[in-house]
Coordinates of C-alpha atoms in Angstrom, one line a residue:
X1133 CA 0.0 0.0 0.0
X1134 CA 2.8 2.4 0.9
X1135 CA 4.6 1.7 -2.4
X1136 CA 1.4 2.5 -4.4
X1137 CA 0.9 5.8 -2.5
X1138 CA 4.6 6.7 -3.1
X1139 CA 4.3 5.8 -6.8
X1140 CA 1.2 7.9 -7.1
X1141 CA 2.8 10.9 -5.4
X1142 CA 5.8 10.6 -7.6
X1143 CA 3.6 10.5 -10.7
X1144 CA 1.6 13.5 -9.6
X1145 CA 4.9 15.4 -8.8
X1146 CA 6.2 14.5 -12.2
X1147 CA 3.1 15.8 -13.9
X1148 CA 3.0 19.0 -12.0
X1149 CA 6.7 19.6 -12.7
X1150 CA 6.2 18.9 -16.4
X1151 CA 3.3 21.2 -16.6
X1152 CA 5.2 23.9 -14.8
X1153 CA 8.2 23.5 -17.2
X1154 CA 5.9 23.8 -20.2
X1155 CA 4.2 27.0 -18.8
X1156 CA 7.6 28.6 -18.1
X1157 CA 8.9 27.7 -21.5
X1158 CA 5.8 29.3 -23.2
X1159 CA 6.2 32.4 -21.1
X1160 CA 9.9 32.7 -22.0
X1161 CA 9.2 32.2 -25.7
X1162 CA 6.5 34.9 -25.6
X1163 CA 8.9 37.3 -23.8
X1164 CA 11.6 36.7 -26.3
X1165 CA 9.2 37.3 -29.2
X1166 CA 8.1 40.5 -27.6
X1167 CA 11.7 41.6 -27.0
X1168 CA 12.6 40.9 -30.7
X1169 CA 9.6 42.8 -31.9
X1170 CA 10.5 45.8 -29.8
X1171 CA 14.1 45.6 -31.0
X1172 CA 13.0 45.7 -34.6
X1173 CA 10.5 48.5 -33.8
X1174 CA 13.2 50.7 -32.1
X1175 CA 15.7 50.0 -34.9
X1176 CA 13.1 51.1 -37.5
X1177 CA 12.3 54.3 -35.7
X1178 CA 16.0 55.1 -35.2
X1179 CA 16.6 54.6 -38.9
X1180 CA 13.6 56.7 -40.0
X1181 CA 14.6 59.5 -37.6
X1182 CA 18.3 59.5 -38.6
X1183 CA 19.8 62.6 -40.1
X1184 CA 21.6 60.6 -42.7
X1185 CA 19.5 60.5 -45.9
X1186 CA 20.6 56.9 -46.8
X1187 CA 19.7 55.5 -43.4
X1188 CA 16.4 57.4 -43.4
X1189 CA 15.6 55.9 -46.8
X1190 CA 16.4 52.4 -45.6
X1191 CA 14.4 53.0 -42.5
X1192 CA 11.4 54.3 -44.4
X1193 CA 10.7 50.9 -45.9
X1194 CA 10.5 49.2 -42.5
X1195 CA 7.5 51.1 -41.0
X1196 CA 5.1 50.1 -43.8
X1197 CA 6.1 46.4 -43.4
X1198 CA 5.8 46.5 -39.7
X1199 CA 2.5 48.3 -39.9
X1200 CA 1.2 45.6 -42.3
X1201 CA 2.7 42.6 -40.3
X1202 CA 1.4 43.9 -36.9
X1203 CA 4.5 42.3 -35.2
X1204 CA 3.6 44.0 -31.9
X1205 CA 0.8 42.2 -30.0
X1206 CA -1.6 43.0 -27.2
X1207 CA -1.1 46.3 -25.4
X1208 CA 2.1 47.0 -27.3
X1209 CA 0.3 47.2 -30.6
X1210 CA -1.6 50.3 -29.5
X1211 CA 1.6 52.3 -29.0
X1212 CA 3.4 50.7 -31.9
X1213 CA 0.6 51.3 -34.3
X1214 CA 0.3 54.9 -33.2
X1215 CA 4.0 55.6 -33.8
X1216 CA 4.2 53.6 -37.1
X1217 CA 1.0 55.5 -38.2
X1218 CA 2.8 58.8 -37.5
X1219 CA 5.8 57.7 -39.5
X1220 CA 3.9 56.2 -42.4
X1221 CA 1.0 58.7 -42.5
X1222 CA -1.4 55.7 -42.3
X1223 CA -4.1 55.0 -39.8
X1224 CA -6.3 51.9 -39.1
X1225 CA -8.8 52.8 -41.8
X1226 CA -6.2 52.8 -44.5
X1227 CA -5.9 49.4 -46.3

């Protein structure tokens, strides 16, 4: 009887630990995706606002692509869409 209880507790502990690991992994992946999206966003804004004409031209291609791809998600998309809209001259109603 004690062996069965011990085995059951070990199994439950393993399941809880596995579930916890999957949840942490998903959270870490989401955080990394958000960090990469913000890094691309900041790079694009830096390029567009650069005084060098060549860098500004290279940067001017990025905002339209980011606006179309909607790479920022959730609450970040509100701020990101606002800034990209200011840079591109587009708003949500433009196709």
